[in-house]
Short mmCIF file of C-alpha atoms and ligand atoms in Angstrom, two decimals:
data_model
loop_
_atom_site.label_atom_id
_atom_site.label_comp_id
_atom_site.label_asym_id
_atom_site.label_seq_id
_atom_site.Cartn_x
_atom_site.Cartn_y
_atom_site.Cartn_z
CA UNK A 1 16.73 1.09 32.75
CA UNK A 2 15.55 4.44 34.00
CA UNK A 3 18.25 6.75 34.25
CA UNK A 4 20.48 5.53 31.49
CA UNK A 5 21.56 7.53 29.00
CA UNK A 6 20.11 5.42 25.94
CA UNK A 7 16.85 7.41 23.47
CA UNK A 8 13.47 6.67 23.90
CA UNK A 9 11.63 4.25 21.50
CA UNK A 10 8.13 4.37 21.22
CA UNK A 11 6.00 1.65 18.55
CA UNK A 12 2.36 0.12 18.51
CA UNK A 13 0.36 -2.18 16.66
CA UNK A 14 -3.53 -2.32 16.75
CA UNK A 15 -4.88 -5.52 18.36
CA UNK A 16 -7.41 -4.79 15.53
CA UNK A 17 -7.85 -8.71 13.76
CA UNK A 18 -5.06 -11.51 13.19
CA UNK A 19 -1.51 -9.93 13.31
CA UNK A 20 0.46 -10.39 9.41
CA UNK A 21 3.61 -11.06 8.19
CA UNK A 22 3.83 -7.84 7.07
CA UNK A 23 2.76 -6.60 10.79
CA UNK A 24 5.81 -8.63 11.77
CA UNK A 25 8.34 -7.62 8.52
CA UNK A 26 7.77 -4.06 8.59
CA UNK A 27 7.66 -3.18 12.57
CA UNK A 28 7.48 -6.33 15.28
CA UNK A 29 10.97 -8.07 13.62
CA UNK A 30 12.77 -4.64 14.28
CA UNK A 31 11.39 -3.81 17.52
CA UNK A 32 13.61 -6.69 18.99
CA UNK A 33 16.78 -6.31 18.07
CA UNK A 34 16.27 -2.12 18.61
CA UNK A 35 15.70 -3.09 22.73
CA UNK A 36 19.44 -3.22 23.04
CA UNK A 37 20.18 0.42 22.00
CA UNK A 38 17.28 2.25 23.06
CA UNK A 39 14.66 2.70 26.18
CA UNK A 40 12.30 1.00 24.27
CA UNK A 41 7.81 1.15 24.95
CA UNK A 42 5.99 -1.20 22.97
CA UNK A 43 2.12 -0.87 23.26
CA UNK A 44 -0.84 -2.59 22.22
CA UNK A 45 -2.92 0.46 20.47
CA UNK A 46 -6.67 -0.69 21.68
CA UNK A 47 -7.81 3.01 22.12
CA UNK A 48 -6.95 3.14 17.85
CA UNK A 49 -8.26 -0.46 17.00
CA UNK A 50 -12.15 1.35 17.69
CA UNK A 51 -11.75 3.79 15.33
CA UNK A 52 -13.29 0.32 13.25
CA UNK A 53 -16.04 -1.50 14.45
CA UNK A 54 -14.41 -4.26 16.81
CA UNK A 55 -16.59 -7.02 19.07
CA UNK A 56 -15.45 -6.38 22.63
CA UNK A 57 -15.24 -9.86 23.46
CA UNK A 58 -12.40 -9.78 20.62
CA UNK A 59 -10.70 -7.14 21.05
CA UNK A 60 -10.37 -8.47 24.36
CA UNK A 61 -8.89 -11.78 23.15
CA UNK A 62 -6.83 -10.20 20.41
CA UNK A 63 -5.38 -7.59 23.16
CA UNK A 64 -4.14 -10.43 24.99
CA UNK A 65 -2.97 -13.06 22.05
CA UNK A 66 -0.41 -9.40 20.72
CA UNK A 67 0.99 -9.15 24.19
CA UNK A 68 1.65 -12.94 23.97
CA UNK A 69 2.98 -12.39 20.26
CA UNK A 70 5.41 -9.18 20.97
CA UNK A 71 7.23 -11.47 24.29
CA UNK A 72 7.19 -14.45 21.40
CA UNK A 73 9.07 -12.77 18.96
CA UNK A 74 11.49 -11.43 21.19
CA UNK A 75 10.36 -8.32 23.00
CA UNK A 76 11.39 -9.10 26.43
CA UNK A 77 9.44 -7.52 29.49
CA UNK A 78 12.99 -7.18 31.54
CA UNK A 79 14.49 -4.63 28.86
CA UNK A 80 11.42 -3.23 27.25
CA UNK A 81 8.36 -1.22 28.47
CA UNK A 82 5.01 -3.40 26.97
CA UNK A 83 1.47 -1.82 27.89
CA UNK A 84 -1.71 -1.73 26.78
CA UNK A 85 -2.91 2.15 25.53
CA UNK A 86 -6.21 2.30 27.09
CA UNK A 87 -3.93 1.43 30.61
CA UNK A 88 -2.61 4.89 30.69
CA UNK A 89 -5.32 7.76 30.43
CA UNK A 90 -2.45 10.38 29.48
CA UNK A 91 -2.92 9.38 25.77
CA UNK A 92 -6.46 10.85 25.73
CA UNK A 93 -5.61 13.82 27.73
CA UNK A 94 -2.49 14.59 25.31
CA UNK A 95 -4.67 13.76 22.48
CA UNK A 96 -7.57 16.89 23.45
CA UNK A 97 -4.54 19.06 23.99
CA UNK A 98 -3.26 18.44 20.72
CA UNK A 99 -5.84 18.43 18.84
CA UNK A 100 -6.15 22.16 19.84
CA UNK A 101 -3.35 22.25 17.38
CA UNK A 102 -4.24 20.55 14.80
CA UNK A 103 -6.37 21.64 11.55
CA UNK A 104 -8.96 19.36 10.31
CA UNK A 105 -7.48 19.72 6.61
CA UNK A 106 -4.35 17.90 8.10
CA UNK A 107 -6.86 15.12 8.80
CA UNK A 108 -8.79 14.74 6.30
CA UNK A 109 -6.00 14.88 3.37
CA UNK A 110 -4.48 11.66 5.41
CA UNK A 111 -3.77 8.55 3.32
CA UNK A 112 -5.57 6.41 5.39
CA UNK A 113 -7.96 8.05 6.44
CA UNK A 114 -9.27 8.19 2.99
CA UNK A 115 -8.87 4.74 2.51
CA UNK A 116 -10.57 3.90 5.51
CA UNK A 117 -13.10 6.38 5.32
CA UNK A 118 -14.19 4.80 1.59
CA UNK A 119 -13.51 1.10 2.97
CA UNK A 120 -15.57 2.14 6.36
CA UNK A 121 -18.23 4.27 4.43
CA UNK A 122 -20.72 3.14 6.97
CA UNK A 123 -18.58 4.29 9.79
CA UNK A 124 -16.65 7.38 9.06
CA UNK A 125 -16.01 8.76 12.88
CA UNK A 126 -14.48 11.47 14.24
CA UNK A 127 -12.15 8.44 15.86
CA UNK A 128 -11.34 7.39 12.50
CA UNK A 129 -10.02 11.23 11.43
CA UNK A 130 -8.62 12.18 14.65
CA UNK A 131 -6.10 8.43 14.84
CA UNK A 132 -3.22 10.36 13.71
CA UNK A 133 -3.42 12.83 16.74
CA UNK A 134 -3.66 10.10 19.15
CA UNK A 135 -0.80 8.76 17.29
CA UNK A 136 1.15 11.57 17.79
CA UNK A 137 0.36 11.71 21.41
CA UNK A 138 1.63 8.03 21.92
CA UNK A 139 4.96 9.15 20.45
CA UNK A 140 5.09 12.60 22.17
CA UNK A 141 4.01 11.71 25.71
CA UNK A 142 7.48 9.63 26.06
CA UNK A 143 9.99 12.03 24.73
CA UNK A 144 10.22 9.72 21.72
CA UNK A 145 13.59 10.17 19.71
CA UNK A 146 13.01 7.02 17.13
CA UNK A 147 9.61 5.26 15.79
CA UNK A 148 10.50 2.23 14.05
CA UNK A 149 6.96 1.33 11.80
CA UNK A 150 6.06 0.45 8.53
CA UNK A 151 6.08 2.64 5.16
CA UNK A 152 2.42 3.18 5.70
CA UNK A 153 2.76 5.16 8.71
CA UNK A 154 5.41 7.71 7.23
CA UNK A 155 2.77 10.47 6.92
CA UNK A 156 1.58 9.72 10.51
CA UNK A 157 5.04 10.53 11.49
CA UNK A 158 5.20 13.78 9.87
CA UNK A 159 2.40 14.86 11.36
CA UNK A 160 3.70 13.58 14.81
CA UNK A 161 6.83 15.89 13.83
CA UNK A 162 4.85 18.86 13.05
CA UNK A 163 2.77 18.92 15.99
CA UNK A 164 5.25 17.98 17.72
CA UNK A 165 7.09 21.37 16.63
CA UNK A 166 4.35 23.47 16.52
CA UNK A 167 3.49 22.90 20.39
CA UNK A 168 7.03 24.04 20.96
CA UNK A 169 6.99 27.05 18.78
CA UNK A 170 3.89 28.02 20.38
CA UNK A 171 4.72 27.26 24.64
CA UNK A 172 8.28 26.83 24.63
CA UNK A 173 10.72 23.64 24.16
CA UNK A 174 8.20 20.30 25.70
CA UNK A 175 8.64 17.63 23.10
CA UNK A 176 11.41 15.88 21.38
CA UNK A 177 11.25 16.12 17.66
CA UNK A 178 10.22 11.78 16.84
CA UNK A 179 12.47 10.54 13.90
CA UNK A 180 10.78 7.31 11.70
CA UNK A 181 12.59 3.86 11.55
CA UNK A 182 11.59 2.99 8.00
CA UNK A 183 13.39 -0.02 6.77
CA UNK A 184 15.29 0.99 3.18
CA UNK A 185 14.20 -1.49 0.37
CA UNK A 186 10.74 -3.33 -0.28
CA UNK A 187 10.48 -4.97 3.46
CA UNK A 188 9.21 -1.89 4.28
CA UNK A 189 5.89 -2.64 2.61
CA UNK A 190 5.00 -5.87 2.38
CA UNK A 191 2.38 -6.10 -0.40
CA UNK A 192 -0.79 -8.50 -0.94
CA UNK A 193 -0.33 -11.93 -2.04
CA UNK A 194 -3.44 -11.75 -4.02
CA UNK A 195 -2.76 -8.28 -5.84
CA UNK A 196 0.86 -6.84 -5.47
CA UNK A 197 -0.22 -3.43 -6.52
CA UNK A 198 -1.68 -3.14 -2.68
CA UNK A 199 -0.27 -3.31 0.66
CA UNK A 200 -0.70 -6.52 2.98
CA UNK A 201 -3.36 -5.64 5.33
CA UNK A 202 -5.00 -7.76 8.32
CA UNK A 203 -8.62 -6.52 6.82
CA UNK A 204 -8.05 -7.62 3.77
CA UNK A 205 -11.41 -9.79 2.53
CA UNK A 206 -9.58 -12.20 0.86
CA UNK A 207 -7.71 -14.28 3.41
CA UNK A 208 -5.24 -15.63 0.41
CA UNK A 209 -3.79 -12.10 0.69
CA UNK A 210 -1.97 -11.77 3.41
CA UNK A 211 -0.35 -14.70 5.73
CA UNK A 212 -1.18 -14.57 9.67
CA UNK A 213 1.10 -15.03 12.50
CA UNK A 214 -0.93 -17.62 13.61
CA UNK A 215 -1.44 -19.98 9.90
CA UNK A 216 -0.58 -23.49 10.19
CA UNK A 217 2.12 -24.60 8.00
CA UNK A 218 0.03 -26.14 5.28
CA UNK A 219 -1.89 -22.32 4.97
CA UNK A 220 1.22 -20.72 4.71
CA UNK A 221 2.50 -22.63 2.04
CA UNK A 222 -0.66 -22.85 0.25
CA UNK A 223 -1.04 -18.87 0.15
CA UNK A 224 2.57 -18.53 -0.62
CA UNK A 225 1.81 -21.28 -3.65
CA UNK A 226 -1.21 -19.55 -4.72
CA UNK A 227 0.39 -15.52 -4.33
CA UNK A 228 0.07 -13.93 -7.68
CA UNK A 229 3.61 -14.01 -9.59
CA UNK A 230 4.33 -11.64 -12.79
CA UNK A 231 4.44 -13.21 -16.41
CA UNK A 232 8.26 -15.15 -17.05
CA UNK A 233 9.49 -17.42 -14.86
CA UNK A 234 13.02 -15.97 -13.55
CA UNK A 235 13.18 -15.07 -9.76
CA UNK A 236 14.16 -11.24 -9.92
CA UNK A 237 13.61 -8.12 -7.87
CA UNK A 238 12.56 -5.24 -9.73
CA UNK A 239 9.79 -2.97 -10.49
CA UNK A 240 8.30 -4.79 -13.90
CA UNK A 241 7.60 -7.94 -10.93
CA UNK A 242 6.13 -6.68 -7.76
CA UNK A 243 4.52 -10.12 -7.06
CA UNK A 244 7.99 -11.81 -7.46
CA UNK A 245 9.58 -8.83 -5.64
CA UNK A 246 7.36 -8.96 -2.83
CA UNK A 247 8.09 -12.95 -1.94
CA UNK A 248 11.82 -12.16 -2.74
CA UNK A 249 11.20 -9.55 0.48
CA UNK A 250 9.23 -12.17 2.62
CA UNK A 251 11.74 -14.43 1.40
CA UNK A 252 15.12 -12.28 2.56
CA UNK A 253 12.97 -11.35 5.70
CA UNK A 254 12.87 -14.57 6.88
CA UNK A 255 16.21 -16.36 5.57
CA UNK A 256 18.62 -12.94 5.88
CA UNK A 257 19.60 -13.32 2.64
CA UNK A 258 20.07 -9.82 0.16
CA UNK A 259 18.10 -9.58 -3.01
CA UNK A 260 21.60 -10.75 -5.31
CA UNK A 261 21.71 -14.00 -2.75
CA UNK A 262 17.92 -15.01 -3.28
CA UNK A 263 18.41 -14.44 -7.13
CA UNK A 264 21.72 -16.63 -6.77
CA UNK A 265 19.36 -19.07 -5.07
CA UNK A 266 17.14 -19.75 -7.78
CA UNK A 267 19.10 -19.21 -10.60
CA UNK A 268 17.52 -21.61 -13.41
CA UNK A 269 14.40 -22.64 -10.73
CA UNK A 270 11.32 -21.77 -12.04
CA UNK A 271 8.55 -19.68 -9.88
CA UNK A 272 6.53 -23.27 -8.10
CA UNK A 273 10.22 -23.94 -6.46
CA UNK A 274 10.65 -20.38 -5.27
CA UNK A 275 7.16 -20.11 -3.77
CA UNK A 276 7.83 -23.29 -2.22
CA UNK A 277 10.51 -22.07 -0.63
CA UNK A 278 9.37 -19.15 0.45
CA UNK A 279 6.16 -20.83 2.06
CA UNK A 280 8.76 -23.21 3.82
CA UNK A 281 11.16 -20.19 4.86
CA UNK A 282 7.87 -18.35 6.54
CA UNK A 283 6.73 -21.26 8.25
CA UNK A 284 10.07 -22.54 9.54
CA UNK A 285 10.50 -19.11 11.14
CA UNK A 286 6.71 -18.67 12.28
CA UNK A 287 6.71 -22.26 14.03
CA UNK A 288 8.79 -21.56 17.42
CA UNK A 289 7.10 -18.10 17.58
CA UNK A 290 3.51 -19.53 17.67
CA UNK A 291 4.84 -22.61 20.14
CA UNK A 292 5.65 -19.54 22.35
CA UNK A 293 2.98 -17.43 21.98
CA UNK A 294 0.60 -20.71 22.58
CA UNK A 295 2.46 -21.16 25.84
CA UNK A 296 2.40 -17.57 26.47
CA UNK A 297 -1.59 -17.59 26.54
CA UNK A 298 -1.63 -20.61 28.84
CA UNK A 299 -0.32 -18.28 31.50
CA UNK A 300 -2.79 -15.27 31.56
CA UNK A 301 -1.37 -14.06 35.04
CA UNK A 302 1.93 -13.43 33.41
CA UNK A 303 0.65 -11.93 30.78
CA UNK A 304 -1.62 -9.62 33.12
CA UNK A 305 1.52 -9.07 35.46
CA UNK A 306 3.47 -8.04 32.55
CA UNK A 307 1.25 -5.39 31.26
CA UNK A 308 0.24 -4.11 34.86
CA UNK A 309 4.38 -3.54 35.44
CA UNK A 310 4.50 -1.92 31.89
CA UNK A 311 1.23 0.50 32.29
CA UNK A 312 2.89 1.69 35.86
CA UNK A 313 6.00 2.37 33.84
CA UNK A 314 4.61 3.63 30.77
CA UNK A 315 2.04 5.87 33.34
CA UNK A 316 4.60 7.63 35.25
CA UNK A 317 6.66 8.39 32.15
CA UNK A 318 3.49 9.95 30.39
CA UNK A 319 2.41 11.89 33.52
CA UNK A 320 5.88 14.06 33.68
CA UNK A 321 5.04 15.43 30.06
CA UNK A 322 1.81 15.37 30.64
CA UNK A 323 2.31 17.65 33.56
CA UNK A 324 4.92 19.80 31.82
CA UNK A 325 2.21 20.34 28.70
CA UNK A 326 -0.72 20.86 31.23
CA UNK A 327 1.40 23.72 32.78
CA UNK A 328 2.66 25.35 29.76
CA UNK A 329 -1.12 25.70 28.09
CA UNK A 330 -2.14 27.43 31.61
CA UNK A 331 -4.10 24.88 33.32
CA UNK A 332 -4.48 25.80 36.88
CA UNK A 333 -3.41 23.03 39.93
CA UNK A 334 -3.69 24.72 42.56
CA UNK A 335 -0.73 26.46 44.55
P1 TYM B 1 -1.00 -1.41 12.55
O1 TYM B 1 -1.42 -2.36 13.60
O2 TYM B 1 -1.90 -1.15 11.42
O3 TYM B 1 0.42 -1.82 11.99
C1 TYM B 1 1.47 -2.16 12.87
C2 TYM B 1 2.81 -1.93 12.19
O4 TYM B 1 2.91 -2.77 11.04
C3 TYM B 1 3.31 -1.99 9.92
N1 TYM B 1 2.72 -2.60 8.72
C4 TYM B 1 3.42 -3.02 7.67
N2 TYM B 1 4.74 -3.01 7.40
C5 TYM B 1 5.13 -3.54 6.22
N3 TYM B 1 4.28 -4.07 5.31
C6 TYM B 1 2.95 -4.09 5.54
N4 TYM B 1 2.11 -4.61 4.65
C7 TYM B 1 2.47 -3.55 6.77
N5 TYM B 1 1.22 -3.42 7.31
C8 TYM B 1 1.40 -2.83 8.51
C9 TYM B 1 2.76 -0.61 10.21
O5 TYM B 1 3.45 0.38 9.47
C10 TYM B 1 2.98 -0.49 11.69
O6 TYM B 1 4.31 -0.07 11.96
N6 TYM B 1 -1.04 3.27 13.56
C11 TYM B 1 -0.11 2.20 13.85
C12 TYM B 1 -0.18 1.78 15.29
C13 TYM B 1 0.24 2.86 16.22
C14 TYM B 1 1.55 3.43 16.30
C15 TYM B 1 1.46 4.44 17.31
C16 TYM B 1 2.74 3.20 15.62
C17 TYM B 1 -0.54 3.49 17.13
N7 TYM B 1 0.20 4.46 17.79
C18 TYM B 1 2.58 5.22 17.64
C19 TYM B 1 3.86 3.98 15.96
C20 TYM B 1 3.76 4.97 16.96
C21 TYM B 1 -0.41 1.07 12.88
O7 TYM B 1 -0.33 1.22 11.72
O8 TYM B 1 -0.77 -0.08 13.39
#
């Protein structure tokens, strides 16, 4: 792989809780068929997942179950770079440099930060304000060209841009400029089952909201059953029905079908046959993935090889900016 002429891809998810549909919609779907165009690194982003409280003994576990999850779906070890952050120290080191850069007004007018801050009110850390800096250091130690992620993370990726730009304003060309992967159309954002007006989240309280990786058929068609719908009964994408619109997107997600060809679908069905479908279409899809990632986790030495081969990757990759940015901000290393 090394050597070839293909972009870097950089993407990670936070081993932070049970992985979602809209995990998988938004960013994990896309990561696998992007391997064939690009030198691709996927990690699991442990070093973020503290910024909330986590119990070690699951983070552990849930480090190991997204590793399974990312080969499941399709990321495979042979063409892709798959690591786990805290493996390869450059991250913190870039992040300190970086955030010599960076202006706490940047991070503290973030998005998410302020909806984590109020959700987390007990636990507002400098972790917490500083995630979009390590952020921008995952992207930047790799000489990123593309970041495929969710509509969430655009403003992350700005800021990944600008510091990115900055540092070479200030010591001379070191990064590449990272350009998002946003899906176009509402896949992007896959919203709550329970309340449409709010984005699918893993820490959502109510567990109706969002559908896990890992829910057994019956869940997943139960949730989809139960996922708020708009007032009529005609299966339509468009603004005045973000609860329809949002299972016409899981829907299409899952089936490959466009908006027109879902509406086509149910022409004259009322909403119980739609969400029926749609429960069936996620479950059909999710079944061979968890089969996989269950076998997957029955072979922890793979796993462990495959993120030991990915960190040494992913390490010496990360050292050669890290080196380059070390020795443009003056640090001394000896003759
Ligand atoms: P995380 O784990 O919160 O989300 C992982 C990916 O899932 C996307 N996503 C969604 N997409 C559509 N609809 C949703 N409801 C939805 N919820 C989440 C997110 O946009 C993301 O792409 N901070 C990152 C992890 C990260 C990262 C990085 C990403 C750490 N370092 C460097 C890219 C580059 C995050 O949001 O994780």
């Amino acid at each position: 792989m090394e050597g070839t002429e293909k972009k870097i891809l950089f993407s990670a998810v936070q081993p932070s809780g049970a992985v979602t549909i809209g995990n998988y919609i938004g960013a994990i779907r896309n990561f696998v068929g992007l391997q064939e165009d690009y030198n691709c690194f996927y990690a699991v982003a442990d070093l973020h997942a503290i910024t909330v409280k986590q119990e070690a003994a699951v983070l552990r576990k849930n480090t190991l179950s997204l590793m399974a999850l990312f080969i499941a779906c399709g990321i495979d070890p042979a063409k892709s770079i798959l690591f786990v952050q805290s493996h390869v120290p450059a991250h913190c080191e870039l992040t300190w440099v970086l955030n010599t850069i960076t202006y706490p007004g940047e991070l503290s007018r973030m998005t998410q930060f302020k909806d984590k801050s109020a959700k987390h009110a007990e636990n507002v850390n400098m972790g917490l304000m500083d995630y979009p800096v390590l952020m921008a250091s995952d992207i930047l130690l790799y000489q990123t060209a593309l970041v495929p992620v969710g509509a969430d993370q655009k403003q992350h990726l700005e800021l990944s841009r600008d510091l990115a730009m900055r540092f070479n304003n200030r010591y001379g060309q070191t990064f590449e400029v990272p350009e998002p992967y946003i899906l176009k159309g509402n896949g992007a954002r896959i919203m709550s089952l329970a309340d449409p007006s709010r984005k699918m989240s893993k820490s959502d309280e109510n567990p109706n909201a969002f559908i896990t990786m890992t829910d057994d058929r019956d869940t997943i068609i139960r949730k989809c059953k139960r996922a708020v719908t708009d007032s009529g009964n005609e299966v339509r994408c468009s603004e005045d029905k973000p609860g329809v619109s949002n299972l016409i997107a899981i829907y299409n997600a899952f089936t490959g079908n466009t908006n027109e060809q879902t509406e086509r679908e149910f022409e004259g069905k009322g909403y119980g046959d739609f969400k029926l479908a749609v429960g069936e279409a996620v479950a059909d899809a999710l079944a061979p993935i968890q089969s996989e990632q269950a076998r997957l986790l029955k072979d922890k030495a793979y796993l462990d090889s495959v993120m030991k081969e990915g960190a040494g990757k992913a390490f010496r990759a990360a050292r050669r900016t890290l080196s380059k940015v070390y020795r443009k901000v003056g640090f001394y290393s000896g003759e």
